[in-house]
């Protein structure tokens, strides 16, 4: 494995993944061996291995079962399924069975919310889990049947495309967009991208022409195109479908970006949860090379460009572009201090453009049809179409493509939502909309979204949604800066207090304080957005929180005096001196 990766430390995430696949886990001896092999200090290798949740530095069994823990999975009773499997296998969630055979745990959203509850078994995706399948799974594990021999229908992942527009309705042939772009030349293509008004589809909406021009104009030994396929936002799965069924549009888009900025190398950062796509994508890249659509002298036009796929290892923060670049360089995915920005100092310190999968696919359409055609779709400030991943309380979960400007109400009608109470418009990191806002429009100037639309009907307790989101962010915070590291953990504790019947108005005020603190002082977008939905829920769905308030006064999270009862029993004392006074108890607990 080391030789295949040229003993190159910047390939460390790939090396660790492949070694773990081969050996089952990353032992201290293995990490030392890898460190020697790539010529890096052992501590550096260990810090990368310890950062990603899909790497394990202790044995977790022959079978590693991870239940997707997004709120939409929970709504489909994923927690009951996990408990059932644990009972059958005689183990506790988060632990390894006594015989060392299997471990069961949860993981953040796996990008399969349209066909949940979802599970990763040895990092292979399983969909539509039921109690019956859980029974069978326990049986297969006890009989030590390899995951590859489990029923093939369990691994079936559907596209679930429900509404097509210009992108999902495209009939462009592989290489057609690239040929059109080569005919226009770099300047002509950039002019069309500018005319189109194309903005990044990851959610931030930065102008693609500005990003590409800045990168092209930056000095460097080499330029790079990175396709950000690390869609980890809870409730998002549109990139999964683009990669699975529209991959040539994405690859053409990467080649087009490469031509525009003067790059000869592209990298796809594929999220670890989508590892099941890897073989198919690698095969397709090879077919394109054989057809002269990738590699040296593409289409005989003197332009060379090739693509490498890098698989992530379970870290939501790597969707942030500078964290993603750190990961591509073999390091923990912690966001860089900016400036400088990736367009001037990106991958290996060279000018790099990082684009969303959907943005690149749309660039292919623009290369063929032109900027004016694209600008005529959508709204003046938000041109073109947007892919939405719709899940939750709807009859038809899946992918919907709309011109920008569509209202939330239209989406709800199309997907068969009834009695809708709330909609989260950008996964866990965006706003939570109440019924009186369903007339609002999906557009950068109104409701901006990376594409995750989760729907909650009147049966749902919004408090459960808030708690799930808070747990998600506390788990995914990279820990680099204090406001986010501490703030996300404090929010979980405050919500747990309410859930455990110890809440008071003080706790709600404290959540507001965390919001203000994290918004202003966090280092990256994760900390800045981690409390947006929670704030919305506190304001718009206040009763869901207030009905859990136990007292109008401050209430400690636990009863310290009661916690000392065991010590009193052991010392056979129950006099006044062996009890804490109420005041002292409250003070210490706080
Ligand atoms: Fe890491 Fe959170 Fe700080 Fe971002 S805001 S750098 S995720 S700790």
Coordinates of C-alpha atoms and ligand atoms in Angstrom, one line a residue:
X1 CA 0.0 0.0 0.0
X2 CA 2.8 2.4 0.9
X3 CA 4.6 1.7 -2.4
X4 CA 1.4 2.2 -4.4
X5 CA 1.0 5.6 -2.8
X6 CA 4.7 6.5 -3.5
X7 CA 5.4 6.6 0.3
X8 CA 3.8 10.1 0.0
X9 CA 2.6 11.5 3.4
X10 CA 0.0 13.7 1.7
X11 CA -1.7 10.4 0.7
X12 CA -2.0 9.5 4.4
X13 CA -5.8 9.4 4.6
X14 CA -5.9 7.0 1.7
X15 CA -3.0 4.9 3.1
X16 CA -4.7 4.6 6.5
X17 CA -8.0 3.7 5.0
X18 CA -6.5 0.9 2.8
X19 CA -4.4 -0.4 5.7
X20 CA -7.4 -0.5 8.0
X21 CA -9.4 -2.4 5.3
X22 CA -6.6 -4.9 5.1
X23 CA -5.8 -5.3 8.8
X24 CA -9.1 -4.5 10.5
X25 CA -7.7 -1.7 12.7
X26 CA -4.8 0.7 13.1
X27 CA -2.6 -0.7 15.9
X28 CA 0.2 1.3 17.5
X29 CA 2.8 -0.8 15.6
X30 CA 0.9 -0.3 12.3
X31 CA 1.0 3.5 12.8
X32 CA 4.7 3.4 13.6
X33 CA 5.3 1.4 10.5
X34 CA 3.3 3.8 8.4
X35 CA 5.1 6.8 9.9
X36 CA 8.5 5.3 9.0
X37 CA 7.2 4.5 5.6
X38 CA 6.1 8.0 4.7
X39 CA 8.9 9.7 6.7
X40 CA 6.6 11.6 9.0
X41 CA 6.8 11.8 12.8
X42 CA 4.6 9.2 14.4
X43 CA 2.7 11.9 16.4
X44 CA 1.6 13.4 13.1
X45 CA 0.4 10.1 11.7
X46 CA -1.4 9.4 15.0
X47 CA -3.1 12.8 15.0
X48 CA -4.6 12.1 11.5
X49 CA -5.6 8.6 12.5
X50 CA -7.3 9.9 15.6
X51 CA -9.2 12.7 13.9
X52 CA -11.5 10.8 11.6
X53 CA -14.4 8.8 13.0
X54 CA -14.0 6.0 10.4
X55 CA -10.5 5.2 11.5
X56 CA -10.1 3.1 14.6
X57 CA -7.0 2.8 16.7
X58 CA -8.4 0.0 18.8
X59 CA -10.0 -3.3 17.5
X60 CA -13.7 -2.9 16.9
X61 CA -14.5 -6.4 15.7
X62 CA -14.8 -8.2 12.4
X63 CA -18.1 -6.5 11.9
X64 CA -18.5 -2.7 12.5
X65 CA -22.2 -1.7 12.3
X66 CA -23.0 2.0 12.3
X67 CA -26.6 3.2 12.4
X68 CA -27.2 6.5 10.6
X69 CA -28.3 8.9 13.3
X70 CA -29.9 11.8 11.4
X71 CA -33.3 13.0 12.7
X72 CA -35.0 11.5 9.6
X73 CA -33.5 8.1 10.5
X74 CA -34.7 8.5 14.1
X75 CA -38.2 9.3 12.8
X76 CA -38.1 5.9 11.1
X77 CA -37.3 4.2 14.4
X78 CA -33.6 3.7 13.8
X79 CA -32.9 3.8 17.5
X80 CA -35.3 0.9 18.1
X81 CA -33.6 -1.1 15.4
X82 CA -30.2 -0.4 16.9
X83 CA -31.4 -1.6 20.3
X84 CA -32.9 -4.7 18.8
X85 CA -29.6 -5.6 17.1
X86 CA -27.7 -5.0 20.3
X87 CA -30.0 -7.2 22.2
X88 CA -29.6 -10.0 19.7
X89 CA -25.9 -9.7 19.7
X90 CA -25.6 -9.2 23.5
X91 CA -23.8 -6.0 23.5
X92 CA -24.2 -2.3 24.4
X93 CA -24.3 0.4 21.7
X94 CA -20.8 2.0 21.4
X95 CA -19.1 -1.2 22.6
X96 CA -17.5 -4.3 21.2
X97 CA -19.1 -7.7 21.9
X98 CA -17.2 -9.8 24.5
X99 CA -16.0 -12.2 21.9
X100 CA -14.5 -9.2 20.0
X101 CA -16.6 -10.1 16.9
X102 CA -18.8 -7.1 16.4
X103 CA -19.4 -3.5 17.5
X104 CA -22.5 -1.4 17.1
X105 CA -22.7 2.4 17.2
X106 CA -24.2 5.4 15.5
X107 CA -22.8 7.7 12.9
X108 CA -23.8 11.1 11.5
X109 CA -26.1 11.3 8.5
X110 CA -25.1 8.8 5.8
X111 CA -26.7 10.6 2.9
X112 CA -29.5 8.0 2.5
X113 CA -32.4 9.9 4.1
X114 CA -34.7 9.1 1.2
X115 CA -34.4 5.4 1.9
X116 CA -33.7 5.1 5.5
X117 CA -33.3 3.8 8.1
X118 CA -29.8 3.4 6.8
X119 CA -26.8 1.4 8.2
X120 CA -23.2 1.1 7.3
X121 CA -21.9 -2.4 7.7
X122 CA -18.1 -2.4 7.4
X123 CA -18.6 1.0 5.7
X124 CA -20.9 -0.5 3.1
X125 CA -24.3 1.3 2.9
X126 CA -27.5 -0.7 3.6
X127 CA -30.9 0.9 3.0
X128 CA -34.5 0.4 4.2
X129 CA -33.6 -1.4 7.3
X130 CA -36.4 -3.3 9.1
X131 CA -36.7 -5.4 12.2
X132 CA -36.8 -8.5 9.9
X133 CA -33.5 -7.5 8.3
X134 CA -32.0 -6.8 11.7
X135 CA -32.9 -10.3 12.8
X136 CA -31.3 -11.7 9.7
X137 CA -28.2 -9.5 10.1
X138 CA -27.7 -10.7 13.6
X139 CA -27.9 -14.3 12.3
X140 CA -25.4 -13.6 9.5
X141 CA -23.0 -12.0 11.9
X142 CA -23.2 -14.9 14.4
X143 CA -22.5 -17.3 11.5
X144 CA -19.6 -15.1 10.4
X145 CA -20.9 -14.6 6.9
X146 CA -18.8 -11.9 5.2
X147 CA -20.7 -8.6 4.6
X148 CA -20.0 -9.0 0.8
X149 CA -22.2 -12.2 0.9
X150 CA -25.2 -10.6 2.6
X151 CA -28.4 -10.3 0.5
X152 CA -27.6 -8.0 -2.4
X153 CA -31.0 -6.2 -2.2
X154 CA -30.0 -4.8 1.2
X155 CA -27.3 -2.7 -0.6
X156 CA -29.6 -1.4 -3.3
X157 CA -29.4 2.4 -3.4
X158 CA -32.1 4.1 -5.5
X159 CA -31.8 7.5 -7.2
X160 CA -35.4 8.5 -6.3
X161 CA -35.4 11.4 -8.9
X162 CA -38.9 12.9 -8.6
X163 CA -38.6 16.1 -10.6
X164 CA -36.3 16.8 -13.5
X165 CA -35.4 20.2 -15.1
X166 CA -32.4 21.2 -17.2
X167 CA -29.8 19.3 -15.3
X168 CA -31.5 16.0 -14.5
X169 CA -33.2 16.1 -17.9
X170 CA -29.9 16.6 -19.7
X171 CA -29.1 14.3 -22.6
X172 CA -25.6 15.5 -23.2
X173 CA -23.2 12.7 -24.2
X174 CA -19.9 12.2 -22.3
X175 CA -17.3 14.7 -23.5
X176 CA -19.9 16.8 -25.4
X177 CA -19.7 19.7 -22.9
X178 CA -15.9 19.5 -22.8
X179 CA -15.7 19.7 -26.6
X180 CA -17.9 22.8 -26.6
X181 CA -15.7 24.4 -23.9
X182 CA -12.5 23.6 -25.8
X183 CA -14.1 25.2 -28.9
X184 CA -14.9 28.4 -26.8
X185 CA -11.4 28.5 -25.3
X186 CA -10.6 29.6 -21.7
X187 CA -11.6 33.3 -22.2
X188 CA -14.7 32.5 -24.1
X189 CA -15.8 30.0 -21.6
X190 CA -15.2 32.3 -18.6
X191 CA -17.2 35.0 -20.4
X192 CA -20.1 32.5 -20.7
X193 CA -19.8 31.5 -17.0
X194 CA -19.9 35.2 -16.0
X195 CA -22.9 35.8 -18.3
X196 CA -24.7 32.9 -16.8
X197 CA -24.5 34.3 -13.3
X198 CA -23.6 30.8 -12.0
X199 CA -23.1 30.7 -8.2
X200 CA -21.8 27.9 -6.1
X201 CA -24.4 25.3 -5.2
X202 CA -22.9 24.3 -1.8
X203 CA -24.9 27.0 -0.2
X204 CA -22.6 30.1 0.1
X205 CA -23.4 31.2 -3.5
X206 CA -20.1 32.6 -4.4
X207 CA -19.8 33.6 -8.1
X208 CA -18.1 30.8 -10.0
X209 CA -16.6 33.2 -12.6
X210 CA -14.9 35.2 -9.9
X211 CA -13.5 32.1 -8.2
X212 CA -12.2 30.7 -11.4
X213 CA -10.7 34.0 -12.6
X214 CA -9.0 34.6 -9.2
X215 CA -7.5 31.1 -9.4
X216 CA -6.4 31.4 -13.0
X217 CA -4.7 34.7 -12.2
X218 CA -2.9 33.4 -9.1
X219 CA 0.8 32.5 -9.5
X220 CA 1.8 28.9 -8.8
X221 CA 3.8 26.0 -10.1
X222 CA 0.5 24.1 -10.7
X223 CA -3.2 24.8 -10.4
X224 CA -5.8 22.3 -9.1
X225 CA -9.5 21.7 -9.5
X226 CA -11.1 20.0 -6.5
X227 CA -14.6 18.6 -6.6
X228 CA -16.2 18.8 -3.2
X229 CA -18.2 15.6 -3.0
X230 CA -18.2 15.6 0.8
X231 CA -21.9 16.4 1.2
X232 CA -22.3 15.8 4.9
X233 CA -25.1 18.2 5.7
X234 CA -27.8 16.2 7.4
X235 CA -30.6 15.5 4.9
X236 CA -28.5 16.1 1.8
X237 CA -28.1 13.4 -0.9
X238 CA -28.3 15.2 -4.2
X239 CA -24.5 14.8 -5.0
X240 CA -24.9 11.0 -4.4
X241 CA -27.3 10.9 -7.4
X242 CA -25.2 13.2 -9.6
X243 CA -22.1 11.1 -8.9
X244 CA -24.0 7.9 -9.4
X245 CA -26.0 8.7 -12.6
X246 CA -24.6 12.0 -14.0
X247 CA -20.9 11.4 -13.4
X248 CA -19.9 12.4 -16.9
X249 CA -21.4 15.8 -16.5
X250 CA -19.4 16.3 -13.3
X251 CA -16.2 15.1 -14.9
X252 CA -16.7 17.3 -17.9
X253 CA -17.3 20.2 -15.5
X254 CA -14.0 19.5 -13.8
X255 CA -12.2 19.3 -17.1
X256 CA -13.8 22.6 -18.1
X257 CA -12.8 24.2 -14.9
X258 CA -9.3 22.9 -15.4
X259 CA -9.2 24.4 -18.9
X260 CA -10.5 27.8 -17.6
X261 CA -7.9 28.1 -14.7
X262 CA -5.0 26.4 -16.4
X263 CA -5.0 23.2 -14.3
X264 CA -4.0 19.7 -15.4
X265 CA -5.0 17.9 -12.3
X266 CA -8.3 17.4 -10.5
X267 CA -9.2 15.7 -7.3
X268 CA -12.6 14.4 -6.2
X269 CA -13.0 14.4 -2.4
X270 CA -15.6 11.6 -2.0
X271 CA -17.2 11.4 1.4
X272 CA -16.4 8.2 3.3
X273 CA -20.1 7.3 3.5
X274 CA -20.2 7.1 -0.3
X275 CA -17.4 4.6 -0.6
X276 CA -19.8 2.2 -2.2
X277 CA -19.6 4.4 -5.3
X278 CA -15.8 4.3 -5.5
X279 CA -15.3 1.3 -7.8
X280 CA -17.9 2.5 -10.2
X281 CA -16.4 6.0 -10.4
X282 CA -12.9 4.6 -10.8
X283 CA -14.0 2.4 -13.7
X284 CA -15.8 5.3 -15.4
X285 CA -12.6 7.4 -15.2
X286 CA -10.6 4.6 -16.8
X287 CA -13.2 4.3 -19.6
X288 CA -12.9 8.0 -20.2
X289 CA -9.1 7.7 -20.4
X290 CA -9.4 4.9 -23.0
X291 CA -11.9 7.1 -25.0
X292 CA -9.6 10.1 -25.0
X293 CA -11.9 12.1 -22.7
X294 CA -9.4 12.3 -19.8
X295 CA -5.7 12.2 -19.5
X296 CA -3.2 13.4 -22.1
X297 CA -4.2 15.5 -25.1
X298 CA -8.0 15.2 -24.6
X299 CA -10.0 15.0 -27.8
X300 CA -6.7 15.7 -29.6
X301 CA -6.9 19.4 -28.7
X302 CA -3.6 19.6 -26.8
X303 CA -5.3 19.9 -23.4
X304 CA -4.3 17.4 -20.7
X305 CA -6.2 16.8 -17.5
X306 CA -6.6 13.9 -15.2
X307 CA -8.5 13.1 -12.0
X308 CA -7.8 11.3 -8.8
X309 CA -10.4 10.2 -6.3
X310 CA -9.7 10.7 -2.6
X311 CA -12.1 9.1 -0.1
X312 CA -12.9 10.9 3.2
X313 CA -13.1 9.1 6.5
X314 CA -16.2 10.4 8.3
X315 CA -15.7 14.1 9.2
X316 CA -18.4 16.6 8.4
X317 CA -16.0 19.5 8.8
X318 CA -14.2 18.3 5.6
X319 CA -17.0 19.9 3.6
X320 CA -15.4 23.2 4.5
X321 CA -13.0 23.9 1.7
X322 CA -9.8 24.6 3.6
X323 CA -10.5 21.6 5.9
X324 CA -11.0 19.5 2.8
X325 CA -7.7 20.6 1.5
X326 CA -6.0 19.8 4.8
X327 CA -7.5 16.3 4.5
X328 CA -6.3 16.0 0.9
X329 CA -2.8 16.7 2.2
X330 CA -3.0 13.8 4.7
X331 CA -3.7 16.0 7.8
X332 CA -6.6 16.3 10.3
X333 CA -9.5 18.2 8.6
X334 CA -9.2 21.4 10.5
X335 CA -10.1 24.7 8.8
X336 CA -7.2 26.9 7.9
X337 CA -6.8 30.5 9.0
X338 CA -7.9 32.7 6.0
X339 CA -6.6 34.6 4.1
X340 CA -4.8 33.4 2.2
X341 CA -7.7 31.7 0.4
X342 CA -7.5 28.4 -1.5
X343 CA -7.7 30.2 -4.9
X344 CA -4.2 31.5 -4.3
X345 CA -2.8 29.0 -1.6
X346 CA -4.8 25.8 -1.7
X347 CA -3.8 22.2 -2.3
X348 CA 0.0 21.8 -1.6
X349 CA 0.1 25.6 -1.3
X350 CA -0.9 26.1 -5.0
X351 CA -3.9 27.9 -6.6
X352 CA -6.9 25.7 -6.2
X353 CA -10.6 26.1 -7.0
X354 CA -12.9 24.0 -4.9
X355 CA -16.4 23.5 -6.4
X356 CA -19.5 21.7 -5.4
X357 CA -20.5 18.6 -7.5
X358 CA -23.7 20.4 -8.7
X359 CA -21.9 23.6 -9.7
X360 CA -19.5 21.6 -11.9
X361 CA -22.3 19.7 -13.6
X362 CA -24.1 23.0 -14.3
X363 CA -20.9 24.4 -15.8
X364 CA -21.1 21.6 -18.4
X365 CA -24.6 22.7 -19.4
X366 CA -23.4 26.4 -19.7
X367 CA -20.5 25.4 -21.9
X368 CA -22.9 23.9 -24.4
X369 CA -26.0 26.2 -24.2
X370 CA -24.3 29.5 -23.2
X371 CA -24.7 31.9 -20.4
X372 CA -27.8 33.8 -21.7
X373 CA -29.8 30.5 -21.9
X374 CA -28.9 29.7 -18.2
X375 CA -29.5 33.3 -17.0
X376 CA -33.1 33.1 -18.4
X377 CA -33.9 30.3 -15.8
X378 CA -34.6 31.1 -12.2
X379 CA -34.5 34.7 -10.7
X380 CA -32.2 37.6 -11.6
X381 CA -30.0 37.1 -8.5
X382 CA -30.2 33.3 -8.5
X383 CA -29.9 32.0 -12.0
X384 CA -30.5 28.4 -13.1
X385 CA -32.0 25.5 -11.2
X386 CA -31.4 24.0 -7.8
X387 CA -31.4 20.3 -6.8
X388 CA -33.2 19.7 -3.5
X389 CA -32.9 16.6 -1.4
X390 CA -36.3 16.2 0.2
X391 CA -36.9 13.9 3.2
X392 CA -38.8 13.5 6.4
X393 CA -42.6 13.5 6.6
X394 CA -43.4 13.3 2.9
X395 CA -45.0 10.7 0.7
X396 CA -42.3 10.9 -2.0
X397 CA -38.8 11.6 -0.6
X398 CA -36.1 12.1 -3.2
X399 CA -34.4 14.6 -5.5
X400 CA -36.4 17.5 -6.9
X401 CA -34.9 19.9 -9.5
X402 CA -36.6 23.4 -9.6
X403 CA -35.7 26.7 -11.2
X404 CA -34.7 29.1 -8.4
X405 CA -37.7 31.0 -7.0
X406 CA -39.9 28.0 -6.3
X407 CA -41.8 28.4 -3.0
X408 CA -41.6 26.0 0.0
X409 CA -45.4 25.5 -0.4
X410 CA -44.9 24.2 -4.0
X411 CA -42.2 21.8 -2.9
X412 CA -44.4 20.5 -0.1
X413 CA -47.3 20.0 -2.5
X414 CA -45.1 18.1 -5.0
X415 CA -43.5 15.7 -2.5
X416 CA -46.8 14.9 -0.8
X417 CA -46.3 16.6 2.6
X418 CA -49.4 16.9 4.8
X419 CA -50.0 18.8 8.0
X420 CA -46.5 20.2 7.9
X421 CA -45.4 21.9 11.1
X422 CA -41.8 22.9 10.1
X423 CA -39.2 22.7 7.3
X424 CA -35.5 22.9 7.8
X425 CA -34.2 24.7 4.7
X426 CA -30.5 23.9 4.8
X427 CA -30.1 20.8 6.9
X428 CA -28.9 21.2 10.5
X429 CA -27.0 24.4 9.6
X430 CA -29.8 26.4 8.1
X431 CA -33.0 28.0 9.1
X432 CA -36.1 26.3 10.4
X433 CA -39.3 27.6 8.8
X434 CA -42.7 27.6 10.3
X435 CA -46.0 27.3 8.4
X436 CA -46.4 31.1 7.9
X437 CA -43.2 31.1 6.0
X438 CA -44.0 28.5 3.4
X439 CA -44.7 31.2 0.8
X440 CA -41.0 32.1 0.8
X441 CA -38.8 31.3 -2.2
X442 CA -35.7 29.1 -2.6
X443 CA -33.1 31.6 -3.8
X444 CA -29.9 33.1 -2.5
X445 CA -31.9 36.4 -1.9
X446 CA -34.5 34.7 0.2
X447 CA -34.1 31.1 1.5
X448 CA -30.5 30.1 0.6
X449 CA -29.8 26.3 0.7
X450 CA -27.2 23.8 -0.1
X451 CA -30.2 21.5 -1.0
X452 CA -31.3 19.8 2.2
X453 CA -35.1 20.1 2.8
X454 CA -36.3 18.1 5.8
X455 CA -40.0 18.2 6.6
X456 CA -41.7 17.7 10.0
X457 CA -45.4 17.2 10.4
X458 CA -47.6 18.0 13.4
X459 CA -46.9 14.7 15.0
X460 CA -43.3 15.6 15.6
X461 CA -41.8 17.2 18.7
X462 CA -39.5 20.0 17.5
X463 CA -37.6 19.6 20.7
X464 CA -36.3 16.2 19.4
X465 CA -35.1 17.8 16.2
X466 CA -33.3 20.5 18.2
X467 CA -31.6 17.9 20.4
X468 CA -30.6 15.8 17.4
X469 CA -29.0 18.8 15.7
X470 CA -27.2 19.9 18.8
X471 CA -25.8 16.4 19.3
X472 CA -24.7 16.4 15.6
X473 CA -22.7 19.6 15.9
X474 CA -21.1 18.6 19.2
X475 CA -19.9 15.4 17.6
X476 CA -18.7 17.1 14.4
X477 CA -17.0 20.2 15.9
X478 CA -13.3 19.8 15.1
X479 CA -12.3 21.3 18.4
X480 CA -9.9 23.8 17.0
X481 CA -11.6 26.9 18.5
X482 CA -13.1 27.3 22.0
X483 CA -16.4 29.0 21.2
X484 CA -17.5 26.1 19.0
X485 CA -15.8 23.2 20.9
X486 CA -17.4 24.4 24.2
X487 CA -20.5 26.0 22.9
X488 CA -21.7 22.9 21.0
X489 CA -21.2 20.8 24.1
X490 CA -22.9 23.3 26.4
X491 CA -26.0 23.3 24.1
X492 CA -26.2 19.5 24.3
X493 CA -26.0 19.7 28.1
X494 CA -28.7 22.4 28.3
X495 CA -31.0 20.4 26.0
X496 CA -30.4 17.2 28.0
X497 CA -31.3 19.1 31.2
X498 CA -34.6 20.0 29.6
X499 CA -35.1 16.5 28.4
X500 CA -34.4 15.1 31.9
X501 CA -36.9 17.4 33.5
X502 CA -34.4 19.8 35.2
X503 CA -34.9 22.8 32.8
X504 CA -35.6 26.4 33.8
X505 CA -35.8 29.7 31.9
X506 CA -32.2 30.2 32.7
X507 CA -31.3 27.3 30.3
X508 CA -33.2 28.9 27.4
X509 CA -31.4 32.2 28.1
X510 CA -28.1 30.4 28.2
X511 CA -28.8 28.9 24.7
X512 CA -29.4 32.5 23.4
X513 CA -26.1 33.5 24.9
X514 CA -24.3 30.5 23.2
X515 CA -25.8 31.6 19.9
X516 CA -24.5 35.1 20.2
X517 CA -21.1 33.9 21.4
X518 CA -20.6 31.2 18.7
X519 CA -21.9 33.4 15.9
X520 CA -19.4 36.1 16.6
X521 CA -16.3 34.2 17.7
X522 CA -16.2 30.8 15.9
X523 CA -13.4 30.2 13.5
X524 CA -15.3 28.7 10.7
X525 CA -18.8 28.2 9.2
X526 CA -19.6 25.1 11.4
X527 CA -19.5 27.2 14.6
X528 CA -21.2 30.1 12.9
X529 CA -24.1 28.1 11.7
X530 CA -24.4 25.4 14.5
X531 CA -27.1 27.3 16.4
X532 CA -29.1 29.0 13.6
X533 CA -31.8 26.2 13.5
X534 CA -31.9 26.0 17.3
X535 CA -32.5 29.8 17.6
X536 CA -35.3 29.5 15.0
X537 CA -36.9 26.7 17.0
X538 CA -36.6 28.5 20.3
X539 CA -38.4 31.5 18.8
X540 CA -40.9 29.9 16.5
X541 CA -41.7 26.7 18.4
X542 CA -41.3 28.0 22.0
X543 CA -43.9 25.7 23.6
X544 CA -41.8 22.7 22.6
X545 CA -39.2 23.9 25.0
X546 CA -41.3 25.7 27.6
X547 CA -43.4 22.6 28.4
X548 CA -40.1 21.0 29.6
X549 CA -39.3 23.7 32.1
X550 CA -39.4 22.2 35.6
X551 CA -39.1 25.4 37.6
X552 CA -39.2 29.2 37.1
X553 CA -36.0 29.4 39.2
X554 CA -32.6 28.0 38.3
X555 CA -32.6 24.2 38.5
X556 CA -29.3 22.2 38.7
X557 CA -28.8 19.5 36.2
X558 CA -28.7 16.8 38.9
X559 CA -29.3 16.4 42.7
X560 CA -25.9 16.4 44.3
X561 CA -27.2 15.5 47.7
X562 CA -29.0 12.4 46.3
X563 CA -25.8 11.5 44.5
X564 CA -24.1 11.2 47.9
X565 CA -26.6 8.7 49.2
X566 CA -24.3 5.7 48.5
X567 CA -21.5 7.3 50.5
X568 CA -23.9 7.8 53.4
X569 CA -25.0 4.2 53.2
X570 CA -21.4 3.0 53.2
X571 CA -20.5 5.1 56.2
X572 CA -23.8 4.3 58.0
X573 CA -24.5 8.0 58.4
X574 CA -27.6 9.9 57.7
X575 CA -27.4 12.9 60.1
X576 CA -27.7 16.5 59.1
X577 CA -23.9 16.9 58.8
X578 CA -23.9 14.1 56.2
X579 CA -26.2 16.1 53.9
X580 CA -25.4 19.2 51.8
X581 CA -27.5 22.2 52.5
X582 CA -29.9 23.1 49.7
X583 CA -28.0 26.3 48.9
X584 CA -24.6 24.6 48.8
X585 CA -26.0 21.8 46.7
X586 CA -27.4 24.2 44.2
X587 CA -24.2 26.3 44.2
X588 CA -22.0 23.3 43.6
X589 CA -24.2 21.8 40.9
X590 CA -24.1 25.1 39.0
Ligands
LIG1 FE1 -13.5 23.6 14.3 FE2 -15.9 24.5 15.1 FE3 -13.8 26.1 15.3 FE4 -14.8 25.4 12.9 S1 -15.9 26.6 14.4 S2 -12.7 25.5 13.5 S3 -15.4 23.3 13.4 S4 -14.1 24.2 16.4

